[in-house]
Amino acid sequence: ASSLLGRNVLIAQPNGFLAPGGALEGAVDVTAGATAVNLQVVDRFGQVVRNVALGQQPAGLAAFAWDGRTDQGGVAPPGQY
């Protein structure tokens, strides 16, 4: 574990926790190349709070970052997404 200090680690999980004033980063597995990949960030009630366009992606992991903002420009409340 000490060899991981200062490094980023990607773990498989279906959701993440948005801290107050925070952001989420991760990757989605694109099983086949696509011309328009769109990531939907949903709250615990299944409501879409943000659409993140990832554009054209080859097969494999496509990195994303969500700044914690909603599609309307507001700040999403802390919690599971």
PDB file of N, CA and C in Angstrom:
ATOM      1  N   ALA A   1       0.822  -1.204   0.000  1.00  0.00           N
ATOM      2  CA  ALA A   1       0.000   0.000   0.000  1.00  0.00           C
ATOM      3  C   ALA A   1       0.857   1.255   0.000  1.00  0.00           C
ATOM      4  N   SER A   2       2.002   1.237   0.655  1.00  0.00           N
ATOM      5  CA  SER A   2       2.832   2.443   0.704  1.00  0.00           C
ATOM      6  C   SER A   2       3.336   2.844  -0.678  1.00  0.00           C
ATOM      7  N   SER A   3       3.400   1.900  -1.623  1.00  0.00           N
ATOM      8  CA  SER A   3       3.837   2.237  -2.979  1.00  0.00           C
ATOM      9  C   SER A   3       2.780   3.036  -3.735  1.00  0.00           C
ATOM     10  N   LEU A   4       1.570   3.138  -3.192  1.00  0.00           N
ATOM     11  CA  LEU A   4       0.493   3.891  -3.839  1.00  0.00           C
ATOM     12  C   LEU A   4       0.413   5.337  -3.359  1.00  0.00           C
ATOM     13  N   LEU A   5       1.214   5.707  -2.377  1.00  0.00           N
ATOM     14  CA  LEU A   5       1.180   7.082  -1.874  1.00  0.00           C
ATOM     15  C   LEU A   5       1.523   8.058  -2.991  1.00  0.00           C
ATOM     16  N   GLY A   6       0.701   9.094  -3.131  1.00  0.00           N
ATOM     17  CA  GLY A   6       0.915  10.107  -4.149  1.00  0.00           C
ATOM     18  C   GLY A   6       0.451   9.709  -5.542  1.00  0.00           C
ATOM     19  N   ARG A   7      -0.212   8.570  -5.655  1.00  0.00           N
ATOM     20  CA  ARG A   7      -0.700   8.100  -6.951  1.00  0.00           C
ATOM     21  C   ARG A   7      -2.221   8.057  -6.940  1.00  0.00           C
ATOM     22  N   ASN A   8      -2.808   8.094  -8.136  1.00  0.00           N
ATOM     23  CA  ASN A   8      -4.255   7.937  -8.267  1.00  0.00           C
ATOM     24  C   ASN A   8      -4.563   6.474  -8.490  1.00  0.00           C
ATOM     25  N   VAL A   9      -5.651   6.019  -7.890  1.00  0.00           N
ATOM     26  CA  VAL A   9      -6.074   4.631  -8.030  1.00  0.00           C
ATOM     27  C   VAL A   9      -7.512   4.620  -8.522  1.00  0.00           C
ATOM     28  N   LEU A  10      -7.810   3.764  -9.478  1.00  0.00           N
ATOM     29  CA  LEU A  10      -9.162   3.634 -10.015  1.00  0.00           C
ATOM     30  C   LEU A  10      -9.737   2.322  -9.500  1.00  0.00           C
ATOM     31  N   ILE A  11     -10.866   2.410  -8.796  1.00  0.00           N
ATOM     32  CA  ILE A  11     -11.532   1.210  -8.296  1.00  0.00           C
ATOM     33  C   ILE A  11     -12.924   1.138  -8.906  1.00  0.00           C
ATOM     34  N   ALA A  12     -13.372  -0.081  -9.143  1.00  0.00           N
ATOM     35  CA  ALA A  12     -14.705  -0.274  -9.737  1.00  0.00           C
ATOM     36  C   ALA A  12     -15.771  -0.101  -8.673  1.00  0.00           C
ATOM     37  N   GLN A  13     -16.651   0.858  -8.878  1.00  0.00           N
ATOM     38  CA  GLN A  13     -17.817   1.043  -8.018  1.00  0.00           C
ATOM     39  C   GLN A  13     -18.862   1.821  -8.791  1.00  0.00           C
ATOM     40  N   PRO A  14     -20.134   1.588  -8.487  1.00  0.00           N
ATOM     41  CA  PRO A  14     -21.203   2.207  -9.270  1.00  0.00           C
ATOM     42  C   PRO A  14     -21.488   3.667  -8.917  1.00  0.00           C
ATOM     43  N   ASN A  15     -20.970   4.163  -7.798  1.00  0.00           N
ATOM     44  CA  ASN A  15     -21.259   5.550  -7.425  1.00  0.00           C
ATOM     45  C   ASN A  15     -20.071   6.152  -6.697  1.00  0.00           C
ATOM     46  N   GLY A  16     -20.178   7.448  -6.461  1.00  0.00           N
ATOM     47  CA  GLY A  16     -19.144   8.164  -5.739  1.00  0.00           C
ATOM     48  C   GLY A  16     -19.774   9.167  -4.804  1.00  0.00           C
ATOM     49  N   PHE A  17     -18.990   9.667  -3.861  1.00  0.00           N
ATOM     50  CA  PHE A  17     -19.480  10.647  -2.896  1.00  0.00           C
ATOM     51  C   PHE A  17     -18.950  12.016  -3.271  1.00  0.00           C
ATOM     52  N   LEU A  18     -19.868  12.954  -3.460  1.00  0.00           N
ATOM     53  CA  LEU A  18     -19.506  14.339  -3.736  1.00  0.00           C
ATOM     54  C   LEU A  18     -19.412  15.070  -2.408  1.00  0.00           C
ATOM     55  N   ALA A  19     -18.213  15.496  -2.034  1.00  0.00           N
ATOM     56  CA  ALA A  19     -18.002  16.253  -0.802  1.00  0.00           C
ATOM     57  C   ALA A  19     -18.431  17.702  -1.019  1.00  0.00           C
ATOM     58  N   PRO A  20     -18.709  18.446   0.061  1.00  0.00           N
ATOM     59  CA  PRO A  20     -19.071  19.857  -0.092  1.00  0.00           C
ATOM     60  C   PRO A  20     -17.976  20.608  -0.856  1.00  0.00           C
ATOM     61  N   GLY A  21     -18.364  21.282  -1.929  1.00  0.00           N
ATOM     62  CA  GLY A  21     -17.417  22.025  -2.743  1.00  0.00           C
ATOM     63  C   GLY A  21     -16.466  21.148  -3.537  1.00  0.00           C
ATOM     64  N   GLY A  22     -16.758  19.849  -3.601  1.00  0.00           N
ATOM     65  CA  GLY A  22     -15.854  18.904  -4.239  1.00  0.00           C
ATOM     66  C   GLY A  22     -16.183  18.611  -5.686  1.00  0.00           C
ATOM     67  N   ALA A  23     -15.466  17.623  -6.206  1.00  0.00           N
ATOM     68  CA  ALA A  23     -15.631  17.169  -7.583  1.00  0.00           C
ATOM     69  C   ALA A  23     -15.446  15.653  -7.594  1.00  0.00           C
ATOM     70  N   LEU A  24     -15.865  15.019  -8.659  1.00  0.00           N
ATOM     71  CA  LEU A  24     -15.668  13.582  -8.832  1.00  0.00           C
ATOM     72  C   LEU A  24     -14.913  13.342 -10.129  1.00  0.00           C
ATOM     73  N   GLU A  25     -13.973  12.416 -10.088  1.00  0.00           N
ATOM     74  CA  GLU A  25     -13.245  11.991 -11.269  1.00  0.00           C
ATOM     75  C   GLU A  25     -13.315  10.481 -11.350  1.00  0.00           C
ATOM     76  N   GLY A  26     -13.294   9.969 -12.548  1.00  0.00           N
ATOM     77  CA  GLY A  26     -13.339   8.525 -12.720  1.00  0.00           C
ATOM     78  C   GLY A  26     -13.197   8.168 -14.179  1.00  0.00           C
ATOM     79  N   ALA A  27     -13.639   6.978 -14.506  1.00  0.00           N
ATOM     80  CA  ALA A  27     -13.604   6.505 -15.886  1.00  0.00           C
ATOM     81  C   ALA A  27     -14.760   5.553 -16.096  1.00  0.00           C
ATOM     82  N   VAL A  28     -15.257   5.535 -17.316  1.00  0.00           N
ATOM     83  CA  VAL A  28     -16.295   4.590 -17.702  1.00  0.00           C
ATOM     84  C   VAL A  28     -15.714   3.660 -18.750  1.00  0.00           C
ATOM     85  N   ASP A  29     -16.174   2.421 -18.746  1.00  0.00           N
ATOM     86  CA  ASP A  29     -15.688   1.437 -19.700  1.00  0.00           C
ATOM     87  C   ASP A  29     -16.536   1.495 -20.958  1.00  0.00           C
ATOM     88  N   VAL A  30     -15.930   1.916 -22.039  1.00  0.00           N
ATOM     89  CA  VAL A  30     -16.605   1.966 -23.337  1.00  0.00           C
ATOM     90  C   VAL A  30     -16.295   0.630 -24.016  1.00  0.00           C
ATOM     91  N   THR A  31     -17.308  -0.221 -24.139  1.00  0.00           N
ATOM     92  CA  THR A  31     -17.073  -1.582 -24.641  1.00  0.00           C
ATOM     93  C   THR A  31     -16.763  -1.634 -26.132  1.00  0.00           C
ATOM     94  N   ALA A  32     -17.249  -0.677 -26.887  1.00  0.00           N
ATOM     95  CA  ALA A  32     -16.945  -0.578 -28.322  1.00  0.00           C
ATOM     96  C   ALA A  32     -16.796   0.903 -28.643  1.00  0.00           C
ATOM     97  N   GLY A  33     -15.946   1.230 -29.565  1.00  0.00           N
ATOM     98  CA  GLY A  33     -15.760   2.628 -29.925  1.00  0.00           C
ATOM     99  C   GLY A  33     -17.087   3.303 -30.229  1.00  0.00           C
ATOM    100  N   ALA A  34     -17.187   4.580 -29.886  1.00  0.00           N
ATOM    101  CA  ALA A  34     -18.437   5.320 -30.088  1.00  0.00           C
ATOM    102  C   ALA A  34     -18.124   6.736 -30.542  1.00  0.00           C
ATOM    103  N   THR A  35     -19.018   7.305 -31.351  1.00  0.00           N
ATOM    104  CA  THR A  35     -18.807   8.656 -31.847  1.00  0.00           C
ATOM    105  C   THR A  35     -19.285   9.727 -30.876  1.00  0.00           C
ATOM    106  N   ALA A  36     -20.183   9.378 -29.951  1.00  0.00           N
ATOM    107  CA  ALA A  36     -20.706  10.367 -29.004  1.00  0.00           C
ATOM    108  C   ALA A  36     -21.040   9.676 -27.682  1.00  0.00           C
ATOM    109  N   VAL A  37     -20.122   9.741 -26.737  1.00  0.00           N
ATOM    110  CA  VAL A  37     -20.351   9.157 -25.402  1.00  0.00           C
ATOM    111  C   VAL A  37     -20.839  10.265 -24.486  1.00  0.00           C
ATOM    112  N   ASN A  38     -21.952  10.005 -23.782  1.00  0.00           N
ATOM    113  CA  ASN A  38     -22.526  10.971 -22.860  1.00  0.00           C
ATOM    114  C   ASN A  38     -22.691  10.304 -21.496  1.00  0.00           C
ATOM    115  N   LEU A  39     -22.119  10.899 -20.471  1.00  0.00           N
ATOM    116  CA  LEU A  39     -22.216  10.405 -19.102  1.00  0.00           C
ATOM    117  C   LEU A  39     -23.319  11.166 -18.382  1.00  0.00           C
ATOM    118  N   GLN A  40     -24.215  10.456 -17.730  1.00  0.00           N
ATOM    119  CA  GLN A  40     -25.250  11.104 -16.934  1.00  0.00           C
ATOM    120  C   GLN A  40     -24.931  10.909 -15.456  1.00  0.00           C
ATOM    121  N   VAL A  41     -24.857  12.012 -14.731  1.00  0.00           N
ATOM    122  CA  VAL A  41     -24.675  11.973 -13.287  1.00  0.00           C
ATOM    123  C   VAL A  41     -26.071  12.013 -12.681  1.00  0.00           C
ATOM    124  N   VAL A  42     -26.409  11.002 -11.879  1.00  0.00           N
ATOM    125  CA  VAL A  42     -27.734  10.923 -11.274  1.00  0.00           C
ATOM    126  C   VAL A  42     -27.618  10.965  -9.758  1.00  0.00           C
ATOM    127  N   ASP A  43     -28.634  11.542  -9.115  1.00  0.00           N
ATOM    128  CA  ASP A  43     -28.653  11.595  -7.659  1.00  0.00           C
ATOM    129  C   ASP A  43     -29.219  10.293  -7.096  1.00  0.00           C
ATOM    130  N   ARG A  44     -29.355  10.223  -5.796  1.00  0.00           N
ATOM    131  CA  ARG A  44     -29.826   8.972  -5.162  1.00  0.00           C
ATOM    132  C   ARG A  44     -31.268   8.624  -5.509  1.00  0.00           C
ATOM    133  N   PHE A  45     -31.996   9.574  -6.078  1.00  0.00           N
ATOM    134  CA  PHE A  45     -33.374   9.327  -6.492  1.00  0.00           C
ATOM    135  C   PHE A  45     -33.474   8.948  -7.971  1.00  0.00           C
ATOM    136  N   GLY A  46     -32.326   8.880  -8.650  1.00  0.00           N
ATOM    137  CA  GLY A  46     -32.305   8.535 -10.062  1.00  0.00           C
ATOM    138  C   GLY A  46     -32.542   9.708 -11.000  1.00  0.00           C
ATOM    139  N   GLN A  47     -32.557  10.924 -10.452  1.00  0.00           N
ATOM    140  CA  GLN A  47     -32.756  12.119 -11.274  1.00  0.00           C
ATOM    141  C   GLN A  47     -31.433  12.571 -11.871  1.00  0.00           C
ATOM    142  N   VAL A  48     -31.431  12.865 -13.170  1.00  0.00           N
ATOM    143  CA  VAL A  48     -30.217  13.345 -13.828  1.00  0.00           C
ATOM    144  C   VAL A  48     -29.933  14.764 -13.364  1.00  0.00           C
ATOM    145  N   VAL A  49     -28.733  14.989 -12.821  1.00  0.00           N
ATOM    146  CA  VAL A  49     -28.354  16.331 -12.379  1.00  0.00           C
ATOM    147  C   VAL A  49     -27.338  16.971 -13.324  1.00  0.00           C
ATOM    148  N   ARG A  50     -26.616  16.127 -14.095  1.00  0.00           N
ATOM    149  CA  ARG A  50     -25.632  16.672 -15.032  1.00  0.00           C
ATOM    150  C   ARG A  50     -25.379  15.698 -16.169  1.00  0.00           C
ATOM    151  N   ASN A  51     -25.298  16.218 -17.362  1.00  0.00           N
ATOM    152  CA  ASN A  51     -24.886  15.469 -18.545  1.00  0.00           C
ATOM    153  C   ASN A  51     -23.469  15.920 -18.880  1.00  0.00           C
ATOM    154  N   VAL A  52     -22.564  14.968 -18.996  1.00  0.00           N
ATOM    155  CA  VAL A  52     -21.173  15.272 -19.322  1.00  0.00           C
ATOM    156  C   VAL A  52     -20.860  14.630 -20.672  1.00  0.00           C
ATOM    157  N   ALA A  53     -20.645  15.452 -21.689  1.00  0.00           N
ATOM    158  CA  ALA A  53     -20.329  14.946 -23.018  1.00  0.00           C
ATOM    159  C   ALA A  53     -18.850  14.564 -23.072  1.00  0.00           C
ATOM    160  N   LEU A  54     -18.585  13.297 -23.356  1.00  0.00           N
ATOM    161  CA  LEU A  54     -17.211  12.812 -23.473  1.00  0.00           C
ATOM    162  C   LEU A  54     -16.759  12.725 -24.927  1.00  0.00           C
ATOM    163  N   GLY A  55     -17.696  12.972 -25.843  1.00  0.00           N
ATOM    164  CA  GLY A  55     -17.360  12.980 -27.261  1.00  0.00           C
ATOM    165  C   GLY A  55     -17.003  11.607 -27.803  1.00  0.00           C
ATOM    166  N   GLN A  56     -16.240  11.607 -28.877  1.00  0.00           N
ATOM    167  CA  GLN A  56     -15.835  10.348 -29.515  1.00  0.00           C
ATOM    168  C   GLN A  56     -14.818   9.637 -28.620  1.00  0.00           C
ATOM    169  N   GLN A  57     -15.034   8.334 -28.424  1.00  0.00           N
ATOM    170  CA  GLN A  57     -14.155   7.549 -27.562  1.00  0.00           C
ATOM    171  C   GLN A  57     -13.866   6.198 -28.200  1.00  0.00           C
ATOM    172  N   PRO A  58     -12.622   5.748 -28.130  1.00  0.00           N
ATOM    173  CA  PRO A  58     -12.315   4.388 -28.580  1.00  0.00           C
ATOM    174  C   PRO A  58     -12.755   3.404 -27.495  1.00  0.00           C
ATOM    175  N   ALA A  59     -12.727   2.127 -27.803  1.00  0.00           N
ATOM    176  CA  ALA A  59     -13.026   1.113 -26.787  1.00  0.00           C
ATOM    177  C   ALA A  59     -11.986   1.210 -25.673  1.00  0.00           C
ATOM    178  N   GLY A  60     -12.440   1.009 -24.439  1.00  0.00           N
ATOM    179  CA  GLY A  60     -11.546   1.082 -23.281  1.00  0.00           C
ATOM    180  C   GLY A  60     -12.065   2.077 -22.268  1.00  0.00           C
ATOM    181  N   LEU A  61     -11.197   2.475 -21.359  1.00  0.00           N
ATOM    182  CA  LEU A  61     -11.600   3.403 -20.307  1.00  0.00           C
ATOM    183  C   LEU A  61     -11.584   4.841 -20.819  1.00  0.00           C
ATOM    184  N   ALA A  62     -12.671   5.545 -20.557  1.00  0.00           N
ATOM    185  CA  ALA A  62     -12.789   6.963 -20.912  1.00  0.00           C
ATOM    186  C   ALA A  62     -12.862   7.765 -19.615  1.00  0.00           C
ATOM    187  N   ALA A  63     -11.864   8.583 -19.379  1.00  0.00           N
ATOM    188  CA  ALA A  63     -11.805   9.383 -18.154  1.00  0.00           C
ATOM    189  C   ALA A  63     -12.842  10.496 -18.191  1.00  0.00           C
ATOM    190  N   PHE A  64     -13.346  10.846 -17.004  1.00  0.00           N
ATOM    191  CA  PHE A  64     -14.268  11.978 -16.888  1.00  0.00           C
ATOM    192  C   PHE A  64     -13.989  12.730 -15.603  1.00  0.00           C
ATOM    193  N   ALA A  65     -14.448  13.953 -15.562  1.00  0.00           N
ATOM    194  CA  ALA A  65     -14.393  14.769 -14.351  1.00  0.00           C
ATOM    195  C   ALA A  65     -15.711  15.526 -14.257  1.00  0.00           C
ATOM    196  N   TRP A  66     -16.280  15.547 -13.078  1.00  0.00           N
ATOM    197  CA  TRP A  66     -17.515  16.300 -12.821  1.00  0.00           C
ATOM    198  C   TRP A  66     -17.198  17.318 -11.740  1.00  0.00           C
ATOM    199  N   ASP A  67     -17.443  18.575 -12.028  1.00  0.00           N
ATOM    200  CA  ASP A  67     -17.109  19.663 -11.112  1.00  0.00           C
ATOM    201  C   ASP A  67     -18.136  19.897 -10.007  1.00  0.00           C
ATOM    202  N   GLY A  68     -19.159  19.048  -9.937  1.00  0.00           N
ATOM    203  CA  GLY A  68     -20.176  19.198  -8.897  1.00  0.00           C
ATOM    204  C   GLY A  68     -21.288  20.160  -9.257  1.00  0.00           C
ATOM    205  N   ARG A  69     -21.281  20.659 -10.476  1.00  0.00           N
ATOM    206  CA  ARG A  69     -22.324  21.588 -10.913  1.00  0.00           C
ATOM    207  C   ARG A  69     -23.435  20.844 -11.638  1.00  0.00           C
ATOM    208  N   THR A  70     -24.643  21.377 -11.534  1.00  0.00           N
ATOM    209  CA  THR A  70     -25.789  20.798 -12.220  1.00  0.00           C
ATOM    210  C   THR A  70     -25.846  21.337 -13.645  1.00  0.00           C
ATOM    211  N   ASP A  71     -26.729  20.769 -14.457  1.00  0.00           N
ATOM    212  CA  ASP A  71     -26.920  21.273 -15.825  1.00  0.00           C
ATOM    213  C   ASP A  71     -27.420  22.717 -15.818  1.00  0.00           C
ATOM    214  N   GLN A  72     -28.076  23.137 -14.748  1.00  0.00           N
ATOM    215  CA  GLN A  72     -28.586  24.507 -14.652  1.00  0.00           C
ATOM    216  C   GLN A  72     -27.532  25.478 -14.134  1.00  0.00           C
ATOM    217  N   GLY A  73     -26.339  24.987 -13.771  1.00  0.00           N
ATOM    218  CA  GLY A  73     -25.259  25.853 -13.320  1.00  0.00           C
ATOM    219  C   GLY A  73     -25.124  25.972 -11.814  1.00  0.00           C
ATOM    220  N   GLY A  74     -26.073  25.414 -11.063  1.00  0.00           N
ATOM    221  CA  GLY A  74     -25.984  25.453  -9.609  1.00  0.00           C
ATOM    222  C   GLY A  74     -25.014  24.402  -9.078  1.00  0.00           C
ATOM    223  N   VAL A  75     -24.773  24.457  -7.795  1.00  0.00           N
ATOM    224  CA  VAL A  75     -23.894  23.483  -7.143  1.00  0.00           C
ATOM    225  C   VAL A  75     -24.754  22.342  -6.588  1.00  0.00           C
ATOM    226  N   ALA A  76     -24.415  21.117  -6.938  1.00  0.00           N
ATOM    227  CA  ALA A  76     -25.152  19.949  -6.451  1.00  0.00           C
ATOM    228  C   ALA A  76     -24.848  19.758  -4.959  1.00  0.00           C
ATOM    229  N   PRO A  77     -25.834  19.324  -4.184  1.00  0.00           N
ATOM    230  CA  PRO A  77     -25.585  19.101  -2.759  1.00  0.00           C
ATOM    231  C   PRO A  77     -24.657  17.911  -2.553  1.00  0.00           C
ATOM    232  N   PRO A  78     -23.922  17.901  -1.443  1.00  0.00           N
ATOM    233  CA  PRO A  78     -23.056  16.769  -1.149  1.00  0.00           C
ATOM    234  C   PRO A  78     -23.878  15.476  -1.059  1.00  0.00           C
ATOM    235  N   GLY A  79     -23.259  14.358  -1.390  1.00  0.00           N
ATOM    236  CA  GLY A  79     -23.952  13.085  -1.270  1.00  0.00           C
ATOM    237  C   GLY A  79     -23.488  12.083  -2.311  1.00  0.00           C
ATOM    238  N   GLN A  80     -24.224  10.984  -2.384  1.00  0.00           N
ATOM    239  CA  GLN A  80     -23.919   9.897  -3.321  1.00  0.00           C
ATOM    240  C   GLN A  80     -24.493  10.218  -4.690  1.00  0.00           C
ATOM    241  N   TYR A  81     -23.678   9.983  -5.706  1.00  0.00           N
ATOM    242  CA  TYR A  81     -24.100  10.177  -7.091  1.00  0.00           C
ATOM    243  C   TYR A  81     -23.650   8.995  -7.912  1.00  0.00           C
TER     244      TYR A  81
END
